[in-house]
Coordinates of C-alpha atoms and ligand atoms in Angstrom, one line a residue:
X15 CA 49.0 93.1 143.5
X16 CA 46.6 92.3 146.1
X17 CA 43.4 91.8 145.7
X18 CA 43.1 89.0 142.7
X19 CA 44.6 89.9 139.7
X20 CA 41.5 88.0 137.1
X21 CA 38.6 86.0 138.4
X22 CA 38.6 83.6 135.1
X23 CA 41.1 81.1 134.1
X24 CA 40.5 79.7 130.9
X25 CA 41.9 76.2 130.0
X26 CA 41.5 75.0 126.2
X27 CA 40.5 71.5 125.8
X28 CA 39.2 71.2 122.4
X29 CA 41.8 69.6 120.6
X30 CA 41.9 66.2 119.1
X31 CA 45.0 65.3 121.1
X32 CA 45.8 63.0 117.7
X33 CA 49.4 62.4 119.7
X34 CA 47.8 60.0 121.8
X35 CA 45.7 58.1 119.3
X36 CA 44.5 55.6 119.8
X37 CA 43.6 56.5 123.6
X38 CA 41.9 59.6 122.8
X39 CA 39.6 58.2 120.2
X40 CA 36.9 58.1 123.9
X41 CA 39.0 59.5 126.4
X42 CA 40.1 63.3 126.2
X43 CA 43.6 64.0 126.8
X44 CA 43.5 66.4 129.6
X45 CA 41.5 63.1 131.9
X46 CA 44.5 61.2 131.8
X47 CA 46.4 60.9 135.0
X48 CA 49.4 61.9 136.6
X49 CA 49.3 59.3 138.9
X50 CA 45.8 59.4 139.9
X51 CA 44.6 62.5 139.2
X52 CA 44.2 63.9 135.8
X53 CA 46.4 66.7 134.6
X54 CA 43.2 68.9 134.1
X55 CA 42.7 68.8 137.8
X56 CA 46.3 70.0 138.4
X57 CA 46.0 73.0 136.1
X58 CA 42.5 73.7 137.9
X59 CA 44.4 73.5 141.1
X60 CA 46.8 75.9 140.4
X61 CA 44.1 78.7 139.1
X62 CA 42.1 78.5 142.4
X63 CA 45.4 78.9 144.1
X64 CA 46.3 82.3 141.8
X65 CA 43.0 82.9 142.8
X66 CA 40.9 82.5 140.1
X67 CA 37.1 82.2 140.4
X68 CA 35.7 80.7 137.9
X69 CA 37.2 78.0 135.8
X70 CA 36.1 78.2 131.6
X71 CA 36.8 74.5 130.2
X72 CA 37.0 75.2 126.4
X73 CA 35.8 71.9 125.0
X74 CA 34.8 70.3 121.8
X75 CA 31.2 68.0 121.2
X76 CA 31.6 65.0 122.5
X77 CA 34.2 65.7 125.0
X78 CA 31.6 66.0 127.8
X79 CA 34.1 64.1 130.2
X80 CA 36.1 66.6 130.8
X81 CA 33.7 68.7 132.8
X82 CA 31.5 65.7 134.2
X83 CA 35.2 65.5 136.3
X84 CA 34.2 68.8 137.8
X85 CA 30.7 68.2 138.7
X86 CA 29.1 67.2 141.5
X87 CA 29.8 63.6 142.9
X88 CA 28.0 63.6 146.1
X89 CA 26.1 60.3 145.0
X90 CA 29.6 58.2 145.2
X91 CA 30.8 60.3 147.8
X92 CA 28.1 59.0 150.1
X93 CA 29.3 55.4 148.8
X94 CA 32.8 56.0 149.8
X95 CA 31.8 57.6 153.2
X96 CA 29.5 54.3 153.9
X97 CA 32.3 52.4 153.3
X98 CA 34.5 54.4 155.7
X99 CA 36.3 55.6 153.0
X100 CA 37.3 59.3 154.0
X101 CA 40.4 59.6 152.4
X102 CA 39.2 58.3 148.7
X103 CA 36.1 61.5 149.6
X104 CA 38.3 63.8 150.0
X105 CA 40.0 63.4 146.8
X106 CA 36.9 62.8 144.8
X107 CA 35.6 66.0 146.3
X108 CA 38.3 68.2 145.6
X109 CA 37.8 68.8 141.7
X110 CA 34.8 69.8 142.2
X111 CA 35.1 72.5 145.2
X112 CA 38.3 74.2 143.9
X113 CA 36.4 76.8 141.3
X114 CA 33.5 77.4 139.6
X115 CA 33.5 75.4 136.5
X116 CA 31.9 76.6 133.1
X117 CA 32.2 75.2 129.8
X118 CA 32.3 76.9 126.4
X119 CA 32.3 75.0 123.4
X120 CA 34.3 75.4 120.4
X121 CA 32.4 73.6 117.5
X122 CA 35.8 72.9 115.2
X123 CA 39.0 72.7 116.7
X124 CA 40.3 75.8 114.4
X125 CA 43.4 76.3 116.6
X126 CA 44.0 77.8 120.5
X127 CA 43.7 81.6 119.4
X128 CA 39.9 80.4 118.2
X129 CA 40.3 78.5 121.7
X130 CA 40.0 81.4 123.4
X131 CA 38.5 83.5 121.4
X132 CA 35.3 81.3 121.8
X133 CA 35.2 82.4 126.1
X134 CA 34.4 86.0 124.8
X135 CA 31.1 86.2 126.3
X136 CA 31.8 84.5 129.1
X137 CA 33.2 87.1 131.2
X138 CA 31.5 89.5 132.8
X139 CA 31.7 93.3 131.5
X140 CA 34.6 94.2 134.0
X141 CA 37.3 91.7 133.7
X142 CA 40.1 93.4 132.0
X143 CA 42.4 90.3 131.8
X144 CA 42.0 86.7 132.2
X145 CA 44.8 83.6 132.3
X146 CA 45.3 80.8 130.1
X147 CA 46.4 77.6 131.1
X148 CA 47.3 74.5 129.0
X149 CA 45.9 71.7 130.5
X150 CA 49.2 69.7 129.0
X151 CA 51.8 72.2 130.2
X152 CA 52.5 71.9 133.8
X153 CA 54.7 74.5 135.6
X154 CA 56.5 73.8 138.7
X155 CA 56.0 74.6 141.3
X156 CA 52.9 76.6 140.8
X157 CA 52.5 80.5 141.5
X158 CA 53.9 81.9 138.1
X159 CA 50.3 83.2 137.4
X160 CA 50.7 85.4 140.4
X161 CA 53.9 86.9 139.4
X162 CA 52.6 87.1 136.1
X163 CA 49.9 89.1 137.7
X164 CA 52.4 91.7 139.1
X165 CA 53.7 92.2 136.1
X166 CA 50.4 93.2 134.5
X167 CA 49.9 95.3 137.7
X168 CA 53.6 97.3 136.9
X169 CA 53.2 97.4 133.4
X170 CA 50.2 97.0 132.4
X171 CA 49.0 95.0 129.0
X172 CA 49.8 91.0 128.6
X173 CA 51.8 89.0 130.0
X174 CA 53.4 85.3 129.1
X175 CA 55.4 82.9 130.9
X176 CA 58.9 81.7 129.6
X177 CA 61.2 79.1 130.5
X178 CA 65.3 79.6 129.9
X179 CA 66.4 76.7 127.8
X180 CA 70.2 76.0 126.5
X181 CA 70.5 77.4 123.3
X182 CA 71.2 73.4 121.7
X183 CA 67.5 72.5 122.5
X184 CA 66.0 75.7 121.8
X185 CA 64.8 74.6 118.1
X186 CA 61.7 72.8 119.5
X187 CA 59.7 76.0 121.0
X188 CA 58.6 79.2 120.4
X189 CA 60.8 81.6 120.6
X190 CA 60.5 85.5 122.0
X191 CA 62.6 88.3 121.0
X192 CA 62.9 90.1 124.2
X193 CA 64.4 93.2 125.5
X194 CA 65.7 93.7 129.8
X195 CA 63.7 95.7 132.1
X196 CA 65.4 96.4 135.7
X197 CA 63.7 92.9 136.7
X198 CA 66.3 90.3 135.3
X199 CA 63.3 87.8 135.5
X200 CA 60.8 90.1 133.4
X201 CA 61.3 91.1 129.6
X202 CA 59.7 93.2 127.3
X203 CA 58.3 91.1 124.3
X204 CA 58.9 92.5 120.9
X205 CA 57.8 89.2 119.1
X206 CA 58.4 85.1 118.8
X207 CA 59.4 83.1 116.3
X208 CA 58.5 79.7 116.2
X209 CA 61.0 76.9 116.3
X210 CA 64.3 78.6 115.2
X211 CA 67.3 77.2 113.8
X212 CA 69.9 77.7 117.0
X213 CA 72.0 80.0 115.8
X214 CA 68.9 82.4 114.6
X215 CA 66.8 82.1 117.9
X216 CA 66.5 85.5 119.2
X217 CA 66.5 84.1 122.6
X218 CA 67.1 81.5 124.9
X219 CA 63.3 82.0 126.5
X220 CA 61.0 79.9 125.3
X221 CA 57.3 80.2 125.6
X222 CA 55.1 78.5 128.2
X223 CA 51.6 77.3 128.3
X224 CA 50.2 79.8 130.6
X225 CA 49.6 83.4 129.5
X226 CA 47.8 86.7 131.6
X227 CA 45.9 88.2 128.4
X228 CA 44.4 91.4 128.3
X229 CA 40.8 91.4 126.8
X230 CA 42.2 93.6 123.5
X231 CA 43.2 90.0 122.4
X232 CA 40.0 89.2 121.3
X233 CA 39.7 92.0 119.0
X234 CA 43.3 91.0 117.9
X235 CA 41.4 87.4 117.4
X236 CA 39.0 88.8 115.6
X237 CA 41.3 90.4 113.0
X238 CA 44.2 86.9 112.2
X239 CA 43.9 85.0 109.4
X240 CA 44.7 81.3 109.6
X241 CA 48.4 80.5 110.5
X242 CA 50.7 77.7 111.0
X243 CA 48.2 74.7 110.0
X244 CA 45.3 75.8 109.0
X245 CA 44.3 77.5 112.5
X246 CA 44.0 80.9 114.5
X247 CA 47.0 80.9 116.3
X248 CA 47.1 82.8 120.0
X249 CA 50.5 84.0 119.2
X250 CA 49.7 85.6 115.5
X251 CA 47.3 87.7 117.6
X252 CA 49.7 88.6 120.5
X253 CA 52.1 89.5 117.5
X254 CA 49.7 91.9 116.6
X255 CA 49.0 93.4 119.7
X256 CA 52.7 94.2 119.7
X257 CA 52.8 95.6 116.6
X258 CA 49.8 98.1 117.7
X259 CA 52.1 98.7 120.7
X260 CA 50.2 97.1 123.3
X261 CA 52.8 96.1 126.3
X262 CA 53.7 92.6 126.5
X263 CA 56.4 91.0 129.0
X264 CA 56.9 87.4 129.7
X265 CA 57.8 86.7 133.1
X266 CA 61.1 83.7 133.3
X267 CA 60.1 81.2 135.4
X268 CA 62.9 79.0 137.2
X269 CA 61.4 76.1 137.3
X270 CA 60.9 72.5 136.1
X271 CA 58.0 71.8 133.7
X272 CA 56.3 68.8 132.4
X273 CA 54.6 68.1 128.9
X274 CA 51.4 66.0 129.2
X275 CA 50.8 66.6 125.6
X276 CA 53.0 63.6 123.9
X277 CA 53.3 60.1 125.2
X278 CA 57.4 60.5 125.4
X279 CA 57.3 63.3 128.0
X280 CA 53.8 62.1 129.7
X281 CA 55.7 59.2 130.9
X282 CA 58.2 61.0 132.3
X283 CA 55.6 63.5 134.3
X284 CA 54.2 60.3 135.1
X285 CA 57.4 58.7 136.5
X286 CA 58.7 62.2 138.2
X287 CA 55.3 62.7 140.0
X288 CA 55.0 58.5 141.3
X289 CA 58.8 58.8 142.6
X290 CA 57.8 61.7 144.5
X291 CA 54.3 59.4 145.6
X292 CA 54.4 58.5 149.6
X293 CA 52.8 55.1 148.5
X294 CA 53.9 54.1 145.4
X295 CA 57.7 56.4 144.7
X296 CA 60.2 53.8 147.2
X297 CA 58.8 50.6 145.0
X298 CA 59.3 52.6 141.8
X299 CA 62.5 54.1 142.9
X300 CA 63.6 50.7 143.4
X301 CA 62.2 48.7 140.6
X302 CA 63.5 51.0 138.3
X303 CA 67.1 51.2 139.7
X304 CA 66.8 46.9 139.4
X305 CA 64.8 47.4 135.9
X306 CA 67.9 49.8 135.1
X307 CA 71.0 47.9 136.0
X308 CA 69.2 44.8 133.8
Ligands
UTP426 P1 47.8 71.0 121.4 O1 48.1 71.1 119.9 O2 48.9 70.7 122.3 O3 46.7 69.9 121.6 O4 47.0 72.3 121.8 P2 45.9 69.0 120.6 O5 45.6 69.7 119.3 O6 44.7 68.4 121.4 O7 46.9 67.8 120.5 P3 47.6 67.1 119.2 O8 48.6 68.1 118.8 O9 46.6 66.8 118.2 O10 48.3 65.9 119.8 C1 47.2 72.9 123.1 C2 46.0 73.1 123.9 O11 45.0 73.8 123.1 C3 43.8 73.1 123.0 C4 44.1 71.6 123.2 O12 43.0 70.9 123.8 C5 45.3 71.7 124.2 O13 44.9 71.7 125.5 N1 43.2 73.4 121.7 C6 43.9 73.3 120.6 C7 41.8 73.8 121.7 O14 41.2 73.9 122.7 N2 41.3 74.0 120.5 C8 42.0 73.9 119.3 O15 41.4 74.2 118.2 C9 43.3 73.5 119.4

């Protein structure tokens, strides 16, 4: 593909991220940090590099936060600059010139296929496709989107991201039932199953949190009833859109990954991201090695 592939990237933030009670009571989820920077801005970061446009934040009332981080800072910018502090600009500034950022609100969290079904009339008339990233699913390194992208471009319809996992752990993700094309690293989707007993998962790929959707998904929307816990799930419509025979592929990505969405695996992105840190990783590396050998 050449020229960009979709010009919106939609990132869902409307949950209650009730895993992190009591912190998100006041502070959303997807504004905690990795570090220093929220995990939001991460995910933003690697749509403007895909090169994505415009940026949809689906929020919820009261979760006004998570865009504020996108908007204009200029007033403490000019603080920081008075002060001589170039570097702290810099960062402050970067959320905010990366993309466009809309919001769209969701009134109810009813579930990540009403997520996205709520950007509808966001996007303009044209756009065929847009992505989806999960602001609590980062995949590393970045660029899967524009693979994912190529895909679309070869074969047209959706097209998911995957991750190979051995078979033992497979029981905690979705699941697709896939088929080989030429590409070792691209399979045709014929469905998912949801957290499968080992020796039943039709696959070792499991699904990640970033997804190239045609715009027939929001008819497919549309047409779900309620799933797994009350809510519209994304992956009940993408079901369906198989079963119509639109062309689905999920693109394996060999890479690592990180779950921001549970306090277990936070603190591991958390940990990963500070050893890696020019200032703080040396310390770290060597407090834990002491903390460790305790
Ligand atoms: P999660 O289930 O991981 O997030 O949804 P959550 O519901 O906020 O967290 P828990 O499970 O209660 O701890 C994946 C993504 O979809 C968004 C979430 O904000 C998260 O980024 N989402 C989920 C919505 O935007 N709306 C919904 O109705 C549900």
């Amino acid at each position: 593909m050449t020229a960009s592939p979709f010009r919106s990237a939609v990132v869902p933030a409307a949950g209650l991220g009730t895993r992190f009670l009591p912190t998100t009571k006041t502070v959303p989820k997807e504004l905690l940090p990795v570090v220093d920077t929220p995990g939001i801005e991460l995910v933003a970061a690697e749509a403007a590099e895909a090169g994505a446009e415009q940026l949809l934040i689906v929020t919820s009332p009261g979760k006004d936060a998570v865009a504020a981080h996108f908007a204009d800072s200029s007033e403490l910018e000019r603080t920081l600059a008075a002060r001589g502090k170039e570097k702290l600009v810099a960062k402050v500034r970067r959320a905010h010139e990366l993309l466009d950022v809309r919001t769209v609100t969701q009134d109810e969290p009813l579930g990540l296929g009403h997520a996205i079904g709520c950007v509808r009339g966001a996007l303009a008339d044209d756009e065929q496709a847009f992505a989806v990233l999960l602001p609590d699913d980062l995949v590393l390194p970045t660029g899967v989107l524009t693979r994912m992208a190529q895909v679309r471009e070869e074969f047209g319809g959706s097209v998911l991201c995957a991750f190979d996992i051995p078979r033992e752990e497979i029981s905690a993700y979705g699941v697709f039932d896939v088929t080989d094309t030429e590409d070792p690293d691209v399979k045709r989707v014929h469905g998912m199953v949801e957290k499968p007993a080992a020796d039943d998962a039709p696959s070792t790929f499991a699904a990640a949190g970033r997804y190239l959707l045609d715009v027939a998904v929001f008819d497919a929307i549309d047409r779900i009833t309620p799933g797994a816990g009350g809510e519209l799930q994304i992956t009940d419509a993408i079901a369906l859109l198989i079963s119509e025979g639109h062309p689905v592929h999920v693109v394996v990505h060999r890479g690592g990954r990180h779950d921001l969405g549970n306090p277990g695996s936070y603190v591991r992105a958390f940990v990963d991201f500070a050893l890696e840190h020019p200032d703080y990783g040396p310390e770290l590396r060597a407090w834990l090695t002491a903390r460790l050998s305790d």
